[in-house]
mmCIF file of C-alpha atoms in Angstrom:
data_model
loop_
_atom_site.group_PDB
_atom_site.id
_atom_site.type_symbol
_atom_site.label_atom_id
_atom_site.label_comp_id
_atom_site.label_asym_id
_atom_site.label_seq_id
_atom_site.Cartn_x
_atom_site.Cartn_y
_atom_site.Cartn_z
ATOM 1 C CA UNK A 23 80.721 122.240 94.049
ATOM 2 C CA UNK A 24 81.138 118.358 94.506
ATOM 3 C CA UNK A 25 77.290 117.073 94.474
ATOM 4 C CA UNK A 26 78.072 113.649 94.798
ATOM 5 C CA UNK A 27 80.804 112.531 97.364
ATOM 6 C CA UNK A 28 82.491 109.594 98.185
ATOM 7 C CA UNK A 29 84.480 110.571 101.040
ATOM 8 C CA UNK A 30 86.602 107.517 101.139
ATOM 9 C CA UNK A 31 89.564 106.711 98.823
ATOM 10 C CA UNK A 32 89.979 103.925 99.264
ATOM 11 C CA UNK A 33 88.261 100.891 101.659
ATOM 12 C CA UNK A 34 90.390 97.293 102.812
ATOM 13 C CA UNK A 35 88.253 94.161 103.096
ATOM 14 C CA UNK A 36 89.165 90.391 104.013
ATOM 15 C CA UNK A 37 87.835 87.624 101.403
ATOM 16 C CA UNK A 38 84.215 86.731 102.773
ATOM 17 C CA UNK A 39 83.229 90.303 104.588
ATOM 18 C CA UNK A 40 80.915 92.148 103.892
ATOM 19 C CA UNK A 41 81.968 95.651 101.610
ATOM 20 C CA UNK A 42 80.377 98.672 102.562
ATOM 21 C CA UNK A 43 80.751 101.333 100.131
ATOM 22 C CA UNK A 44 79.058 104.987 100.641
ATOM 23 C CA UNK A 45 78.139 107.498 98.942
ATOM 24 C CA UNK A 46 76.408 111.305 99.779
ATOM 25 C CA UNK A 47 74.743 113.932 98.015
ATOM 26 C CA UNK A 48 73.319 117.077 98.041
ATOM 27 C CA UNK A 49 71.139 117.579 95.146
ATOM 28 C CA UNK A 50 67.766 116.595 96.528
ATOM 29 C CA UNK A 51 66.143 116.527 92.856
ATOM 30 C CA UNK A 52 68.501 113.544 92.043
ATOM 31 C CA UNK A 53 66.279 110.765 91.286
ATOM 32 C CA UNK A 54 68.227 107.715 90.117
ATOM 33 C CA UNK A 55 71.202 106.148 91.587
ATOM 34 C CA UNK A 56 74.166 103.870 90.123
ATOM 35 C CA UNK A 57 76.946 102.123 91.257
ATOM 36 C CA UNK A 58 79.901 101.250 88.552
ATOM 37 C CA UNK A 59 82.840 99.081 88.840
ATOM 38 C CA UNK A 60 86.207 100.162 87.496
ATOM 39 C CA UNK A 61 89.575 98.493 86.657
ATOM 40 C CA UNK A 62 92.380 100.908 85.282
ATOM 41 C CA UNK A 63 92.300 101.689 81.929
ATOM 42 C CA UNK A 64 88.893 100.289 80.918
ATOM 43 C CA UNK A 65 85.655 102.138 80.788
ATOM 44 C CA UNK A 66 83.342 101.736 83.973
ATOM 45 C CA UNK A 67 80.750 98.636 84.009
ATOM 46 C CA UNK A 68 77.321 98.833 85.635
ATOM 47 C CA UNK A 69 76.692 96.810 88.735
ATOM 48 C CA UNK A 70 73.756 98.228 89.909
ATOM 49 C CA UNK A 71 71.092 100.851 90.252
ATOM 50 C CA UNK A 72 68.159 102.345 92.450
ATOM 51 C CA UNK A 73 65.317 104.606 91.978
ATOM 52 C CA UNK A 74 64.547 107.778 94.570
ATOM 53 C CA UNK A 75 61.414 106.060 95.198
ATOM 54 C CA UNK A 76 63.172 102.853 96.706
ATOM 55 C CA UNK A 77 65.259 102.308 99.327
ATOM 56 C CA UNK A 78 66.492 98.908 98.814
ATOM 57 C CA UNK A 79 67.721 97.316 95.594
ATOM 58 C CA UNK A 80 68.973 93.918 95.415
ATOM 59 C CA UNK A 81 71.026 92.026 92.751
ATOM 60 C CA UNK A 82 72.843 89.135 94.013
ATOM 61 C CA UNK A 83 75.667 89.543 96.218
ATOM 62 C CA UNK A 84 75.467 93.305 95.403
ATOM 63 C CA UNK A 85 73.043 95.708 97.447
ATOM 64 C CA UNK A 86 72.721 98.944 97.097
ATOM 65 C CA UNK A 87 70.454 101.085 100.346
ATOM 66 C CA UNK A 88 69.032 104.579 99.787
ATOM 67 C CA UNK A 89 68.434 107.046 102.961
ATOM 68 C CA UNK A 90 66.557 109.757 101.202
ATOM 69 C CA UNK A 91 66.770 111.962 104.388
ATOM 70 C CA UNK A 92 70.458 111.829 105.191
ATOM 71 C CA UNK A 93 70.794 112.309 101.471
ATOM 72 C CA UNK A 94 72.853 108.640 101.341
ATOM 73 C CA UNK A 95 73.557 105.592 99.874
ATOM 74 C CA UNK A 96 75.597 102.339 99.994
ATOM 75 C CA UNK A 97 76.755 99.638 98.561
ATOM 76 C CA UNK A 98 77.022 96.421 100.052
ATOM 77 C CA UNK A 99 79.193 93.359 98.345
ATOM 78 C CA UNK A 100 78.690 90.175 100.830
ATOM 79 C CA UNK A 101 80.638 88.134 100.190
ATOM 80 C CA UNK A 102 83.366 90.026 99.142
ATOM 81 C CA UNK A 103 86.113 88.385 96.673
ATOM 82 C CA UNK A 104 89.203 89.390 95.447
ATOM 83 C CA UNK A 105 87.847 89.973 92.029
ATOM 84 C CA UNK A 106 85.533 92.354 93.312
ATOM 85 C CA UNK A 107 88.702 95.028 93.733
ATOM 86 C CA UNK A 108 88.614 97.723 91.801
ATOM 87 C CA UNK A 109 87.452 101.599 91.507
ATOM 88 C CA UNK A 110 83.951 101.927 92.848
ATOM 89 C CA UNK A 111 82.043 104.955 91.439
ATOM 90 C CA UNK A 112 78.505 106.172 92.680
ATOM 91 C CA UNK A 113 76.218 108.352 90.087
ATOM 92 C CA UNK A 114 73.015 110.056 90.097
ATOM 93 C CA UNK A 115 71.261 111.151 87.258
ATOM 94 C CA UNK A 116 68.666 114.384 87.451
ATOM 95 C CA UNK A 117 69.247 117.160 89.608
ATOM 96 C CA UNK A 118 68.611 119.861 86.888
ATOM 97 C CA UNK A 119 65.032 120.545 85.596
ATOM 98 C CA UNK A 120 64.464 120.675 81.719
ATOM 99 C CA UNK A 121 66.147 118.869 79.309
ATOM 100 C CA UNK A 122 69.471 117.944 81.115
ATOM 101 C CA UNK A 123 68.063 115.993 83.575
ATOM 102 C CA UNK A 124 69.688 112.539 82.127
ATOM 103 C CA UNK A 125 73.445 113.494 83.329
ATOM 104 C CA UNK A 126 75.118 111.707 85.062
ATOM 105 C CA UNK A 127 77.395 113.105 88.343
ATOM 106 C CA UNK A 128 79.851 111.117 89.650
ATOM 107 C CA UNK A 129 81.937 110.689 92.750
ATOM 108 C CA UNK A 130 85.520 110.432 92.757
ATOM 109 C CA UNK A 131 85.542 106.775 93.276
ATOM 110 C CA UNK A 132 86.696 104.384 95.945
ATOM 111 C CA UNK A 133 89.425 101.817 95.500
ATOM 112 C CA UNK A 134 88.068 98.221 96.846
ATOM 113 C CA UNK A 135 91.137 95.954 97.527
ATOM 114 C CA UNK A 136 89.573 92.338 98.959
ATOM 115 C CA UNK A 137 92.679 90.476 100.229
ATOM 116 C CA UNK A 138 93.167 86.894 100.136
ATOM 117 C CA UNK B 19 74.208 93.798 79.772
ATOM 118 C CA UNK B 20 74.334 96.349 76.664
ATOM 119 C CA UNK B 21 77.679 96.199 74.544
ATOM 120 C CA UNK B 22 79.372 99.794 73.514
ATOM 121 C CA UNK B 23 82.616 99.219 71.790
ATOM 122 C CA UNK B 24 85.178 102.295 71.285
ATOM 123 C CA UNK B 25 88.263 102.354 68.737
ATOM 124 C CA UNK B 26 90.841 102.840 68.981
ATOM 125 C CA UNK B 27 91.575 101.652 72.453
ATOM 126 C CA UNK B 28 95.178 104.034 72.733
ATOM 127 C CA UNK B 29 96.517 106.371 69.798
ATOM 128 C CA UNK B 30 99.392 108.088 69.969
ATOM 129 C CA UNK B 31 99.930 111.263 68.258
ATOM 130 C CA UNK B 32 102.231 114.368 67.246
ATOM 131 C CA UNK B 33 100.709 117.644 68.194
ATOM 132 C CA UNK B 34 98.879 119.192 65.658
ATOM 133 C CA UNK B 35 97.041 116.526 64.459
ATOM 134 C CA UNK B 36 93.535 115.223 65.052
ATOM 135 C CA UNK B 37 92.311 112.280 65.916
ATOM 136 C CA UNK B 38 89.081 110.933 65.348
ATOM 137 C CA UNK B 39 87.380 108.055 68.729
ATOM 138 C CA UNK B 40 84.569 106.019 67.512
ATOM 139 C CA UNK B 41 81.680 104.969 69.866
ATOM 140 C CA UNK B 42 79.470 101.974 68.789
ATOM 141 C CA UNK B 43 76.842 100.243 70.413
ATOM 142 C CA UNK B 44 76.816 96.541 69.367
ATOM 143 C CA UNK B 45 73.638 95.168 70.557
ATOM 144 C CA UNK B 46 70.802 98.213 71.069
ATOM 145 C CA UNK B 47 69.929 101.932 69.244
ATOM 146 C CA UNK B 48 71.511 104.706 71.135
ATOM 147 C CA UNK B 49 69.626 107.603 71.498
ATOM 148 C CA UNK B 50 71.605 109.430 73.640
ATOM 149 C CA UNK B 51 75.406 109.431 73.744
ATOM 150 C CA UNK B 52 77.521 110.963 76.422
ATOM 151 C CA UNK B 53 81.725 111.713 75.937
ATOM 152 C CA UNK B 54 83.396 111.708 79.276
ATOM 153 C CA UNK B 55 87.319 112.598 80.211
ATOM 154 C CA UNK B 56 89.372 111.184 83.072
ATOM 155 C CA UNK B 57 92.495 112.458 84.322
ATOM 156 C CA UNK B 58 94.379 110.587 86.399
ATOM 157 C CA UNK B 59 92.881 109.599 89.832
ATOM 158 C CA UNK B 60 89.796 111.790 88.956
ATOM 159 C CA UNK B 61 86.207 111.380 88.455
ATOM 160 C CA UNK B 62 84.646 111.040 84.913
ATOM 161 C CA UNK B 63 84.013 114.425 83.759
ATOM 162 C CA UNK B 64 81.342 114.536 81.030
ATOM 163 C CA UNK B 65 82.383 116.636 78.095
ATOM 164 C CA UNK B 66 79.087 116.137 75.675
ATOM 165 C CA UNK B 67 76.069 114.582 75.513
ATOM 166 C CA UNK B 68 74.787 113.835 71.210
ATOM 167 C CA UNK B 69 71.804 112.639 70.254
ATOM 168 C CA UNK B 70 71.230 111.362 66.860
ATOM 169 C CA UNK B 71 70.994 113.808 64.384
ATOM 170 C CA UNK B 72 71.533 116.710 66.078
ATOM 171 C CA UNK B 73 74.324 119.160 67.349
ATOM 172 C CA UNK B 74 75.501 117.793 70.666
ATOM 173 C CA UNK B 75 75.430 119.939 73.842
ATOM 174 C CA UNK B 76 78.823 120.715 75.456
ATOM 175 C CA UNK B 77 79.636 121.268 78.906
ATOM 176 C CA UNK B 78 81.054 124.204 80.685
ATOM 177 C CA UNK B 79 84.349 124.911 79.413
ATOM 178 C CA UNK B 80 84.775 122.369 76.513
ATOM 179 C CA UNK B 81 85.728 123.716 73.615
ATOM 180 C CA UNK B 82 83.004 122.987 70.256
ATOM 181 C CA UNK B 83 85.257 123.426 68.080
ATOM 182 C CA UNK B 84 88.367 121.662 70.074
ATOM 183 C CA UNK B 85 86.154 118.540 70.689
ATOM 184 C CA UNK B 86 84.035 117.864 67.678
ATOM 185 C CA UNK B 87 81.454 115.305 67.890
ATOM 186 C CA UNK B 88 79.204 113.619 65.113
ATOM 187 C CA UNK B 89 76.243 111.244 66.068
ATOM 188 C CA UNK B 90 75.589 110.068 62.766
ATOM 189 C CA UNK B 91 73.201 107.288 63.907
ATOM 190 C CA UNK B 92 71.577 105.456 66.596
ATOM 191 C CA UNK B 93 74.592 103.094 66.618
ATOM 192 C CA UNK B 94 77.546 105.570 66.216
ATOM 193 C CA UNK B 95 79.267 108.922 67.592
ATOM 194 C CA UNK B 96 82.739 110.037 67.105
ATOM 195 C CA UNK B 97 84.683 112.452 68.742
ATOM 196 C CA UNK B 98 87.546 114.260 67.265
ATOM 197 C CA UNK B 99 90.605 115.909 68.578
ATOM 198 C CA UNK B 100 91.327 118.595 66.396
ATOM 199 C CA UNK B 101 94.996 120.033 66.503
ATOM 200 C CA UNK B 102 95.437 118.050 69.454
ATOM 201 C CA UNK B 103 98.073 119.207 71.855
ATOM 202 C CA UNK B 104 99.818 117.556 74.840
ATOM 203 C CA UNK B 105 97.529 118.703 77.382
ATOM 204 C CA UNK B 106 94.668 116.477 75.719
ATOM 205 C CA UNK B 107 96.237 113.853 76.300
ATOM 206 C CA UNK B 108 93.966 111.522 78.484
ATOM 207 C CA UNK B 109 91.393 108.637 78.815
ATOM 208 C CA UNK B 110 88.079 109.224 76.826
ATOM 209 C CA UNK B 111 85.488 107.008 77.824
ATOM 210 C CA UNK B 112 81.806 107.119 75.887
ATOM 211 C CA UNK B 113 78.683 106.005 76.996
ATOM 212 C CA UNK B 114 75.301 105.330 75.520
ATOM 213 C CA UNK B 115 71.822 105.410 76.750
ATOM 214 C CA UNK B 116 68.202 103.916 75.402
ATOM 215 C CA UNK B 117 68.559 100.305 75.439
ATOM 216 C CA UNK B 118 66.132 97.565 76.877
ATOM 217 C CA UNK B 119 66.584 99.464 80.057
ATOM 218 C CA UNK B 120 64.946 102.375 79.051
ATOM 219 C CA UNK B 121 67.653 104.928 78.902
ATOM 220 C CA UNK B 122 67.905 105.393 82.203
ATOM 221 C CA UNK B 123 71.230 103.467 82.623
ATOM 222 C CA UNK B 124 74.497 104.522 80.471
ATOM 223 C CA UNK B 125 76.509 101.543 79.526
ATOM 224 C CA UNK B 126 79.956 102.715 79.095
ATOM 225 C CA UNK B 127 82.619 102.077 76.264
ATOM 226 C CA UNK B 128 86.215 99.975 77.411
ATOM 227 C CA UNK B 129 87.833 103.956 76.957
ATOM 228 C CA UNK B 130 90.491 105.439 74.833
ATOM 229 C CA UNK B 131 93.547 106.571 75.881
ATOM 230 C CA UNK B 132 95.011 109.144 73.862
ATOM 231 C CA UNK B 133 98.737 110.650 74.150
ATOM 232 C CA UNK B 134 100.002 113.607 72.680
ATOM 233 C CA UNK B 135 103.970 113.867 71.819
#
């Protein structure tokens, strides 16, 4: 049972548009959000995060939108640049009750190629 | 952002033998730990979570006794193989929680990759 899905492998963007990565879930008692960037063979590095009681955090050129009712969220990289490509993984933390509550479940990722 | 260093960053190894992954964070106290796995085009599956000074909690279907893991302080877990066999081979990443952030971010480590002849 997949509870946090990124449903696309991989995403295409030209230098200077906008990046629009998503994300779904089903666990409703998830109450934190991340976004990490990836390149192969290196561990993942934090870009940003959002609370469940938020729907809009901000960090540059990096935004990341929370839709509590449709269970979603995105990421949005404007403008994009071709360092940006890499693996894009989403995480939420919570979703159990007691003590295990500070996991984090992660999509599969989404490959972010900016060309030129 | 917070530093976690791993070593080594790739081992190679005969089967049979263990080898031992250390996890340090460089610039805040750790409280909580996590070991992760990737396979190949794959999520991050988490294998353990440590927390200084005690026995660390194992997921589903990871082996204790396979996967041994010692969080001997704030600033350092290791993982060991034990009798490690092909089909460990793979990319262990750490991660550590309970920085200025308040623990609710994990800062990851760069990963180790680990083959098994």
């Amino acid at each position: 049972d997949q509870q946090v899905k990124q449903n696309s492998p991989s995403l295409s963007v030209q230098e200077g548009r906008i990046s629009i990565l998503n994300c779904d879930y089903t666990n409703s008692m998830f109450d934190y959000f991340l976004w990490y960037k990836k390149y192969p063979a290196e561990g993942p590095t934090f870009l940003i995060s959002i609370s469940s009681i938020k729907d809009k955090n901000e960090d540059g050129r990096f935004t990341v939108f929370l839709n509590k009712s449709a269970k979603h969220l995105s990421l949005h990289i404007v403008p994009s640049q071709p360092g940006d490509s890499a693996v894009y993984f989403c995480a939420a933390k919570g979703g159990t009750s007691g003590g295990s509550n500070y996991k984090l479940t992660f999509g599969k990722g989404t490959l972010l190629t900016v060309n030129p | 952002g917070a530093v976690v260093s791993q070593h080594p960053s790739r081992v190679i190894c005969k089967s049979g033998t263990s080898v031992k992954i250390e996890c340090r964070s460089l610039d805040f106290q750790a409280t909580t730990m996590f070991w992760y796995r990737q396979f190949p085009k794959q999520s991050l599956m988490l294998m353990a979570t440590s927390n200084e000074g005690s026995k660390a909690t194992y997921e589903q279907g990871v082996e204790k006794d396979k996967f041994l893991i010692n969080h001997a302080s704030l600033t350092l877990s290791t993982l060991t193989v034990t009798s490690a066999h092909p089909e460990d081979s793979s990319f262990y990443i750490c991660s550590a929680t309970g920085g200025a952030g308040g623990g609710e971010t994990q800062y990851f480590g760069p990963g180790t990759r680990l083959l098994v002849l």
